[in-house]
Amino acid sequence: MRILRRLARFLVLFVILLLARFLYPLLYQLFIPAGSVSTDRQTLMIAHRGASGVAPENTLASFAKALDQGADMLELDIHLSRDGIPVVIHDATLERTTNGHGRVVEYDLAALKQLDAGSWFASEYAGEHIPTLDEVLTLVNGRAPVIIEFKWDKEEGYYPQMAAKVAAIIRAHQASGWCWVQSYEQRYLDEMYRLLPEVPLVKCFIGVWSGPLGFYYDTGFHWGNYRPANYLKGLNLYYRTLTRSQVARLHQAGLQVWSYTVNDPKNMNRQVNLGVDGIITNYPEADY
């Protein structure tokens, strides 16, 4: 019985320590005052899918609004159409942000262009279409850096031709100096580095649905001690999973640190005080 009691105490202690390890980032950000840490680093405001808090996400209207608001960078998502054109849309399916149905990859560009990508947000945006990556780069024309996030289809997964298609478009726009590429999928980053090594690359970790536990379970992050590929310029991390020590460690490794998606001034201030280099937000004109 004595051995069993000792084993039970050990297991309880182990569970407590494990929970503390998992929950530390969340508790840290819950209790640290928003203005309690000073920083001299300039924090960039990165427009998440454009100014998506005030215009339909990933549309030309949203990117134009972000430019008007003075966003430091623009972020967008791409999938491939059935005929292999990089189109700017977050979801692999059409229902949430258009009047279409089914998967993006099931439609040629001409069919995708017939869809309304604005009315779901507000009637004043009726008639906004799904833009191509080429159209967005034409609109921006170097006025702000553009972060291109490579997505994947939920059924077919990784798009084998994505990197080559995007590299060709960036070259056509002579945009290597103002385009970045990011993805959760390491293969995309490896391919982009091979095809266009001058374009900065960023690795994403964990979706907003995963929470702090998922941050540590991500095998790619190795319990917060990520060893990045030598070519990476930065990491894009869910904001509730970050602490000052993690940000400092990544800076010491020569990496930029971006956090997503932060939409209220209090949490923006916390991210600034943690020392992140960029805040991805739906409201790029927000005053933190």
mmCIF file of C-alpha atoms in Angstrom:
data_model
loop_
_atom_site.group_PDB
_atom_site.id
_atom_site.type_symbol
_atom_site.label_atom_id
_atom_site.label_comp_id
_atom_site.label_asym_id
_atom_site.label_seq_id
_atom_site.Cartn_x
_atom_site.Cartn_y
_atom_site.Cartn_z
ATOM 1 C CA MET A 1 0.000 0.000 0.000
ATOM 2 C CA ARG A 2 2.861 2.386 0.830
ATOM 3 C CA ILE A 3 4.294 1.887 -2.642
ATOM 4 C CA LEU A 4 0.883 2.566 -4.198
ATOM 5 C CA ARG A 5 0.489 5.788 -2.170
ATOM 6 C CA ARG A 6 3.932 6.964 -3.257
ATOM 7 C CA LEU A 7 3.117 6.123 -6.851
ATOM 8 C CA ALA A 8 -0.178 8.040 -6.603
ATOM 9 C CA ARG A 9 1.619 11.102 -5.168
ATOM 10 C CA PHE A 10 4.198 10.895 -7.917
ATOM 11 C CA LEU A 11 1.502 10.724 -10.592
ATOM 12 C CA VAL A 12 -0.352 13.712 -9.108
ATOM 13 C CA LEU A 13 2.875 15.729 -9.032
ATOM 14 C CA PHE A 14 3.687 14.687 -12.582
ATOM 15 C CA VAL A 15 0.243 15.780 -13.816
ATOM 16 C CA ILE A 16 0.566 19.139 -12.019
ATOM 17 C CA LEU A 17 3.979 19.783 -13.560
ATOM 18 C CA LEU A 18 2.744 18.711 -16.979
ATOM 19 C CA LEU A 19 -0.256 21.037 -16.781
ATOM 20 C CA ALA A 20 1.961 23.877 -15.621
ATOM 21 C CA ARG A 21 4.226 23.309 -18.589
ATOM 22 C CA PHE A 22 1.288 23.292 -20.999
ATOM 23 C CA LEU A 23 -0.650 26.198 -19.515
ATOM 24 C CA TYR A 24 2.248 28.528 -18.732
ATOM 25 C CA PRO A 25 1.951 30.655 -21.894
ATOM 26 C CA LEU A 26 -1.799 31.112 -21.447
ATOM 27 C CA LEU A 27 -1.511 32.022 -17.762
ATOM 28 C CA TYR A 28 1.425 34.297 -18.510
ATOM 29 C CA GLN A 29 -0.617 36.335 -20.960
ATOM 30 C CA LEU A 30 -3.726 36.348 -18.774
ATOM 31 C CA PHE A 31 -1.968 37.891 -15.802
ATOM 32 C CA ILE A 32 0.780 40.052 -17.252
ATOM 33 C CA PRO A 33 -0.484 43.674 -17.391
ATOM 34 C CA ALA A 34 -0.696 44.963 -20.938
ATOM 35 C CA GLY A 35 1.688 47.833 -20.270
ATOM 36 C CA SER A 36 4.087 46.272 -17.782
ATOM 37 C CA VAL A 37 7.015 45.537 -20.098
ATOM 38 C CA SER A 38 8.842 48.093 -22.195
ATOM 39 C CA THR A 39 10.313 47.488 -25.629
ATOM 40 C CA ASP A 40 12.229 49.519 -28.166
ATOM 41 C CA ARG A 41 11.396 47.219 -31.065
ATOM 42 C CA GLN A 42 9.135 48.559 -33.797
ATOM 43 C CA THR A 43 6.087 46.339 -34.198
ATOM 44 C CA LEU A 44 4.580 46.004 -37.657
ATOM 45 C CA MET A 45 0.823 45.954 -38.208
ATOM 46 C CA ILE A 46 0.101 43.162 -40.695
ATOM 47 C CA ALA A 47 -3.295 43.223 -42.424
ATOM 48 C CA HIS A 48 -4.833 39.752 -42.008
ATOM 49 C CA ARG A 49 -6.475 38.858 -45.351
ATOM 50 C CA GLY A 50 -6.415 42.593 -45.945
ATOM 51 C CA ALA A 51 -8.395 44.911 -43.673
ATOM 52 C CA SER A 52 -10.758 42.011 -43.073
ATOM 53 C CA GLY A 53 -12.451 43.597 -40.071
ATOM 54 C CA VAL A 54 -14.018 46.255 -42.301
ATOM 55 C CA ALA A 55 -14.138 44.613 -45.747
ATOM 56 C CA PRO A 56 -14.637 41.067 -47.051
ATOM 57 C CA GLU A 57 -11.477 39.062 -46.464
ATOM 58 C CA ASN A 58 -9.067 38.266 -49.282
ATOM 59 C CA THR A 59 -10.752 40.568 -51.807
ATOM 60 C CA LEU A 60 -9.318 43.469 -53.756
ATOM 61 C CA ALA A 61 -11.534 45.759 -51.667
ATOM 62 C CA SER A 62 -9.976 44.439 -48.472
ATOM 63 C CA PHE A 63 -6.420 44.884 -49.727
ATOM 64 C CA ALA A 64 -7.159 48.380 -51.053
ATOM 65 C CA LYS A 65 -8.636 49.312 -47.670
ATOM 66 C CA ALA A 66 -5.541 47.982 -45.873
ATOM 67 C CA LEU A 67 -3.287 50.075 -48.098
ATOM 68 C CA ASP A 68 -5.440 53.141 -47.418
ATOM 69 C CA GLN A 69 -5.168 52.474 -43.686
ATOM 70 C CA GLY A 70 -1.382 52.383 -43.858
ATOM 71 C CA ALA A 71 -0.852 48.702 -43.060
ATOM 72 C CA ASP A 72 2.840 47.832 -42.802
ATOM 73 C CA MET A 73 2.328 44.490 -44.557
ATOM 74 C CA LEU A 74 -0.532 42.598 -46.204
ATOM 75 C CA GLU A 75 -1.234 38.905 -45.641
ATOM 76 C CA LEU A 76 -3.258 36.646 -47.941
ATOM 77 C CA ASP A 77 -4.013 32.965 -48.547
ATOM 78 C CA ILE A 78 -3.907 31.017 -51.786
ATOM 79 C CA HIS A 79 -5.323 27.815 -53.232
ATOM 80 C CA LEU A 80 -5.113 26.515 -56.787
ATOM 81 C CA SER A 81 -8.071 26.464 -59.160
ATOM 82 C CA ARG A 82 -8.716 23.316 -61.193
ATOM 83 C CA ASP A 83 -6.790 24.845 -64.089
ATOM 84 C CA GLY A 84 -3.819 25.618 -61.862
ATOM 85 C CA ILE A 85 -4.229 29.351 -61.175
ATOM 86 C CA PRO A 86 -3.296 30.645 -57.682
ATOM 87 C CA VAL A 87 -6.474 32.244 -56.311
ATOM 88 C CA VAL A 88 -6.765 34.265 -53.125
ATOM 89 C CA ILE A 89 -9.121 32.597 -50.654
ATOM 90 C CA HIS A 90 -8.580 31.179 -47.178
ATOM 91 C CA ASP A 91 -10.824 28.125 -47.067
ATOM 92 C CA ALA A 92 -10.461 25.078 -49.282
ATOM 93 C CA THR A 93 -14.236 25.267 -49.743
ATOM 94 C CA LEU A 94 -16.407 28.078 -51.074
ATOM 95 C CA GLU A 95 -19.413 28.226 -48.764
ATOM 96 C CA ARG A 96 -18.181 30.543 -45.998
ATOM 97 C CA THR A 97 -17.015 33.506 -48.090
ATOM 98 C CA THR A 98 -18.829 33.154 -51.438
ATOM 99 C CA ASN A 99 -22.190 32.106 -52.833
ATOM 100 C CA GLY A 100 -20.574 28.998 -54.292
ATOM 101 C CA HIS A 101 -20.522 25.406 -53.104
ATOM 102 C CA GLY A 102 -17.848 22.739 -53.060
ATOM 103 C CA ARG A 103 -14.071 22.849 -53.130
ATOM 104 C CA VAL A 104 -11.987 25.556 -54.778
ATOM 105 C CA VAL A 105 -9.940 22.974 -56.669
ATOM 106 C CA GLU A 106 -13.084 21.600 -58.338
ATOM 107 C CA TYR A 107 -13.589 24.797 -60.383
ATOM 108 C CA ASP A 108 -11.687 26.460 -63.207
ATOM 109 C CA LEU A 109 -10.807 30.117 -62.743
ATOM 110 C CA ALA A 110 -13.577 31.259 -65.093
ATOM 111 C CA ALA A 111 -16.196 29.583 -62.894
ATOM 112 C CA LEU A 112 -14.684 30.927 -59.673
ATOM 113 C CA LYS A 113 -14.794 34.435 -61.130
ATOM 114 C CA GLN A 114 -18.583 34.186 -61.432
ATOM 115 C CA LEU A 115 -18.981 33.888 -57.660
ATOM 116 C CA ASP A 116 -19.865 36.736 -55.306
ATOM 117 C CA ALA A 117 -17.197 37.027 -52.599
ATOM 118 C CA GLY A 118 -18.512 40.203 -50.967
ATOM 119 C CA SER A 119 -22.225 39.993 -50.168
ATOM 120 C CA TRP A 120 -21.714 37.650 -47.199
ATOM 121 C CA PHE A 121 -19.875 40.508 -45.469
ATOM 122 C CA ALA A 122 -22.077 43.477 -46.416
ATOM 123 C CA SER A 123 -24.390 44.380 -49.268
ATOM 124 C CA GLU A 124 -22.144 47.274 -50.303
ATOM 125 C CA TYR A 125 -19.522 44.697 -51.325
ATOM 126 C CA ALA A 126 -21.836 42.713 -53.589
ATOM 127 C CA GLY A 127 -20.014 41.790 -56.766
ATOM 128 C CA GLU A 128 -16.552 41.467 -55.226
ATOM 129 C CA HIS A 129 -14.880 38.454 -56.787
ATOM 130 C CA ILE A 130 -12.240 35.957 -55.731
ATOM 131 C CA PRO A 131 -9.021 37.599 -56.941
ATOM 132 C CA THR A 132 -6.037 35.842 -58.412
ATOM 133 C CA LEU A 133 -2.626 36.287 -56.847
ATOM 134 C CA ASP A 134 -1.600 38.087 -60.026
ATOM 135 C CA GLU A 135 -4.416 40.620 -59.556
ATOM 136 C CA VAL A 136 -3.487 41.333 -55.949
ATOM 137 C CA LEU A 137 0.175 41.889 -56.779
ATOM 138 C CA THR A 138 -0.882 44.201 -59.604
ATOM 139 C CA LEU A 139 -3.009 46.198 -57.147
ATOM 140 C CA VAL A 140 -0.305 46.427 -54.493
ATOM 141 C CA ASN A 141 2.569 47.070 -56.905
ATOM 142 C CA GLY A 142 5.178 47.251 -54.161
ATOM 143 C CA ARG A 143 3.355 49.767 -51.964
ATOM 144 C CA ALA A 144 3.588 47.325 -49.049
ATOM 145 C CA PRO A 145 5.173 43.913 -48.539
ATOM 146 C CA VAL A 146 2.815 41.009 -49.257
ATOM 147 C CA ILE A 147 2.850 37.763 -47.254
ATOM 148 C CA ILE A 148 1.545 34.866 -49.356
ATOM 149 C CA GLU A 149 0.343 31.909 -47.295
ATOM 150 C CA PHE A 150 0.242 28.575 -49.110
ATOM 151 C CA LYS A 151 -2.815 26.523 -48.140
ATOM 152 C CA TRP A 152 -3.862 22.964 -48.958
ATOM 153 C CA ASP A 153 -6.991 21.110 -50.011
ATOM 154 C CA LYS A 154 -8.581 19.093 -47.222
ATOM 155 C CA GLU A 155 -9.092 16.046 -49.459
ATOM 156 C CA GLU A 156 -6.129 16.146 -51.835
ATOM 157 C CA GLY A 157 -3.793 17.866 -49.366
ATOM 158 C CA TYR A 158 -0.644 19.543 -50.642
ATOM 159 C CA TYR A 159 -0.723 21.231 -54.088
ATOM 160 C CA PRO A 160 2.391 19.915 -55.919
ATOM 161 C CA GLN A 161 2.457 22.793 -58.449
ATOM 162 C CA MET A 162 1.822 25.637 -55.997
ATOM 163 C CA ALA A 163 5.416 26.750 -55.442
ATOM 164 C CA ALA A 164 6.318 26.791 -59.130
ATOM 165 C CA LYS A 165 3.160 28.744 -60.016
ATOM 166 C CA VAL A 166 3.763 31.357 -57.326
ATOM 167 C CA ALA A 167 7.463 31.698 -58.105
ATOM 168 C CA ALA A 168 6.590 32.448 -61.740
ATOM 169 C CA ILE A 169 4.080 35.135 -60.726
ATOM 170 C CA ILE A 170 6.525 36.784 -58.326
ATOM 171 C CA ARG A 171 9.164 36.850 -61.054
ATOM 172 C CA ALA A 172 6.691 38.326 -63.550
ATOM 173 C CA HIS A 173 5.954 41.181 -61.139
ATOM 174 C CA GLN A 174 9.628 41.581 -60.185
ATOM 175 C CA ALA A 175 8.303 41.319 -56.643
ATOM 176 C CA SER A 176 11.026 39.303 -54.892
ATOM 177 C CA GLY A 177 11.903 42.384 -52.868
ATOM 178 C CA TRP A 178 8.399 42.857 -51.467
ATOM 179 C CA CYS A 179 6.866 39.375 -51.296
ATOM 180 C CA TRP A 180 7.169 36.894 -48.439
ATOM 181 C CA VAL A 181 5.900 33.301 -48.359
ATOM 182 C CA GLN A 182 4.613 31.495 -45.289
ATOM 183 C CA SER A 183 3.018 28.117 -44.652
ATOM 184 C CA TYR A 184 2.351 25.439 -42.062
ATOM 185 C CA GLU A 185 3.546 22.916 -44.654
ATOM 186 C CA GLN A 186 7.341 22.596 -44.679
ATOM 187 C CA ARG A 187 7.420 21.137 -48.197
ATOM 188 C CA TYR A 188 6.114 24.386 -49.659
ATOM 189 C CA LEU A 189 8.873 26.349 -47.949
ATOM 190 C CA ASP A 190 11.560 23.925 -49.087
ATOM 191 C CA GLU A 191 10.333 24.215 -52.681
ATOM 192 C CA MET A 192 10.130 28.005 -52.610
ATOM 193 C CA TYR A 193 13.671 28.228 -51.271
ATOM 194 C CA ARG A 194 14.871 26.034 -54.119
ATOM 195 C CA LEU A 195 12.962 28.025 -56.751
ATOM 196 C CA LEU A 196 13.302 31.571 -55.435
ATOM 197 C CA PRO A 197 15.812 31.725 -52.559
ATOM 198 C CA GLU A 198 15.729 35.524 -52.352
ATOM 199 C CA VAL A 199 12.100 35.543 -51.151
ATOM 200 C CA PRO A 200 11.901 35.499 -47.306
ATOM 201 C CA LEU A 201 10.181 32.428 -45.851
ATOM 202 C CA VAL A 202 8.199 32.086 -42.621
ATOM 203 C CA LYS A 203 6.945 28.934 -40.862
ATOM 204 C CA CYS A 204 3.468 29.009 -39.313
ATOM 205 C CA PHE A 205 2.503 27.053 -36.212
ATOM 206 C CA ILE A 206 -0.884 26.071 -34.801
ATOM 207 C CA GLY A 207 -4.303 27.359 -35.726
ATOM 208 C CA VAL A 208 -6.434 29.439 -33.398
ATOM 209 C CA TRP A 209 -8.589 26.368 -32.695
ATOM 210 C CA SER A 210 -5.673 24.466 -31.146
ATOM 211 C CA GLY A 211 -5.034 26.649 -28.123
ATOM 212 C CA PRO A 212 -1.947 26.504 -25.898
ATOM 213 C CA LEU A 213 -1.913 22.721 -25.558
ATOM 214 C CA GLY A 214 -1.640 22.294 -29.288
ATOM 215 C CA PHE A 215 1.332 24.643 -29.376
ATOM 216 C CA TYR A 216 3.397 22.176 -27.377
ATOM 217 C CA TYR A 217 2.005 19.081 -29.005
ATOM 218 C CA ASP A 218 3.060 20.330 -32.442
ATOM 219 C CA THR A 219 5.900 17.910 -33.101
ATOM 220 C CA GLY A 220 7.494 20.442 -35.415
ATOM 221 C CA PHE A 221 7.961 22.858 -32.545
ATOM 222 C CA HIS A 222 9.605 20.293 -30.246
ATOM 223 C CA TRP A 223 8.199 21.632 -26.987
ATOM 224 C CA GLY A 224 9.064 25.232 -27.726
ATOM 225 C CA ASN A 225 12.649 24.536 -28.812
ATOM 226 C CA TYR A 226 12.129 24.675 -32.552
ATOM 227 C CA ARG A 227 15.219 24.198 -34.699
ATOM 228 C CA PRO A 228 14.384 26.021 -37.926
ATOM 229 C CA ALA A 229 15.733 25.382 -41.379
ATOM 230 C CA ASN A 230 18.673 27.700 -41.980
ATOM 231 C CA TYR A 231 16.838 29.616 -44.683
ATOM 232 C CA LEU A 232 13.830 30.660 -42.556
ATOM 233 C CA LYS A 233 13.486 34.354 -41.745
ATOM 234 C CA GLY A 234 10.747 34.056 -39.153
ATOM 235 C CA LEU A 235 7.968 32.201 -37.364
ATOM 236 C CA ASN A 236 4.270 33.056 -37.241
ATOM 237 C CA LEU A 237 2.744 31.847 -33.971
ATOM 238 C CA TYR A 238 -0.653 31.911 -32.286
ATOM 239 C CA TYR A 239 -0.515 34.866 -29.928
ATOM 240 C CA ARG A 240 -1.792 33.126 -26.788
ATOM 241 C CA THR A 241 1.099 30.658 -26.871
ATOM 242 C CA LEU A 242 3.917 33.202 -26.608
ATOM 243 C CA THR A 243 6.035 34.313 -23.660
ATOM 244 C CA ARG A 244 8.876 36.817 -23.461
ATOM 245 C CA SER A 245 11.459 34.082 -23.052
ATOM 246 C CA GLN A 246 10.236 32.284 -26.173
ATOM 247 C CA VAL A 247 10.294 35.485 -28.220
ATOM 248 C CA ALA A 248 13.780 36.327 -26.940
ATOM 249 C CA ARG A 249 15.064 32.842 -27.741
ATOM 250 C CA LEU A 250 13.746 33.054 -31.295
ATOM 251 C CA HIS A 251 15.263 36.505 -31.734
ATOM 252 C CA GLN A 252 18.601 35.133 -30.555
ATOM 253 C CA ALA A 253 18.301 32.535 -33.313
ATOM 254 C CA GLY A 254 17.988 35.390 -35.812
ATOM 255 C CA LEU A 255 14.279 34.893 -36.493
ATOM 256 C CA GLN A 256 11.499 37.427 -36.753
ATOM 257 C CA VAL A 257 8.456 36.622 -34.614
ATOM 258 C CA TRP A 258 4.927 37.409 -35.774
ATOM 259 C CA SER A 259 1.789 36.637 -33.769
ATOM 260 C CA TYR A 260 -1.772 36.078 -34.980
ATOM 261 C CA THR A 261 -4.645 37.016 -34.953
ATOM 262 C CA VAL A 262 -4.880 39.942 -32.519
ATOM 263 C CA ASN A 263 -7.819 42.318 -32.802
ATOM 264 C CA ASP A 264 -8.147 44.206 -29.523
ATOM 265 C CA PRO A 265 -5.812 46.955 -28.209
ATOM 266 C CA LYS A 266 -5.179 45.241 -24.862
ATOM 267 C CA ASN A 267 -3.800 42.084 -26.436
ATOM 268 C CA MET A 268 -1.962 44.116 -29.080
ATOM 269 C CA ASN A 269 -0.172 45.923 -26.261
ATOM 270 C CA ARG A 270 0.735 42.610 -24.671
ATOM 271 C CA GLN A 271 2.245 41.404 -27.934
ATOM 272 C CA VAL A 272 4.230 44.615 -28.344
ATOM 273 C CA ASN A 273 5.507 44.232 -24.804
ATOM 274 C CA LEU A 274 6.511 40.636 -25.467
ATOM 275 C CA GLY A 275 8.743 41.967 -28.239
ATOM 276 C CA VAL A 276 7.100 40.478 -31.325
ATOM 277 C CA ASP A 277 8.134 41.978 -34.655
ATOM 278 C CA GLY A 278 4.690 41.921 -36.243
ATOM 279 C CA ILE A 279 1.049 41.613 -35.208
ATOM 280 C CA ILE A 280 -1.347 40.038 -37.678
ATOM 281 C CA THR A 281 -4.714 41.727 -37.274
ATOM 282 C CA ASN A 282 -8.038 42.259 -39.017
ATOM 283 C CA TYR A 283 -7.770 45.949 -38.061
ATOM 284 C CA PRO A 284 -4.396 47.239 -39.274
ATOM 285 C CA GLU A 285 -5.216 50.860 -38.425
ATOM 286 C CA ALA A 286 -5.795 49.973 -34.754
ATOM 287 C CA ASP A 287 -3.997 52.174 -32.235
ATOM 288 C CA TYR A 288 -2.312 49.910 -29.705
#
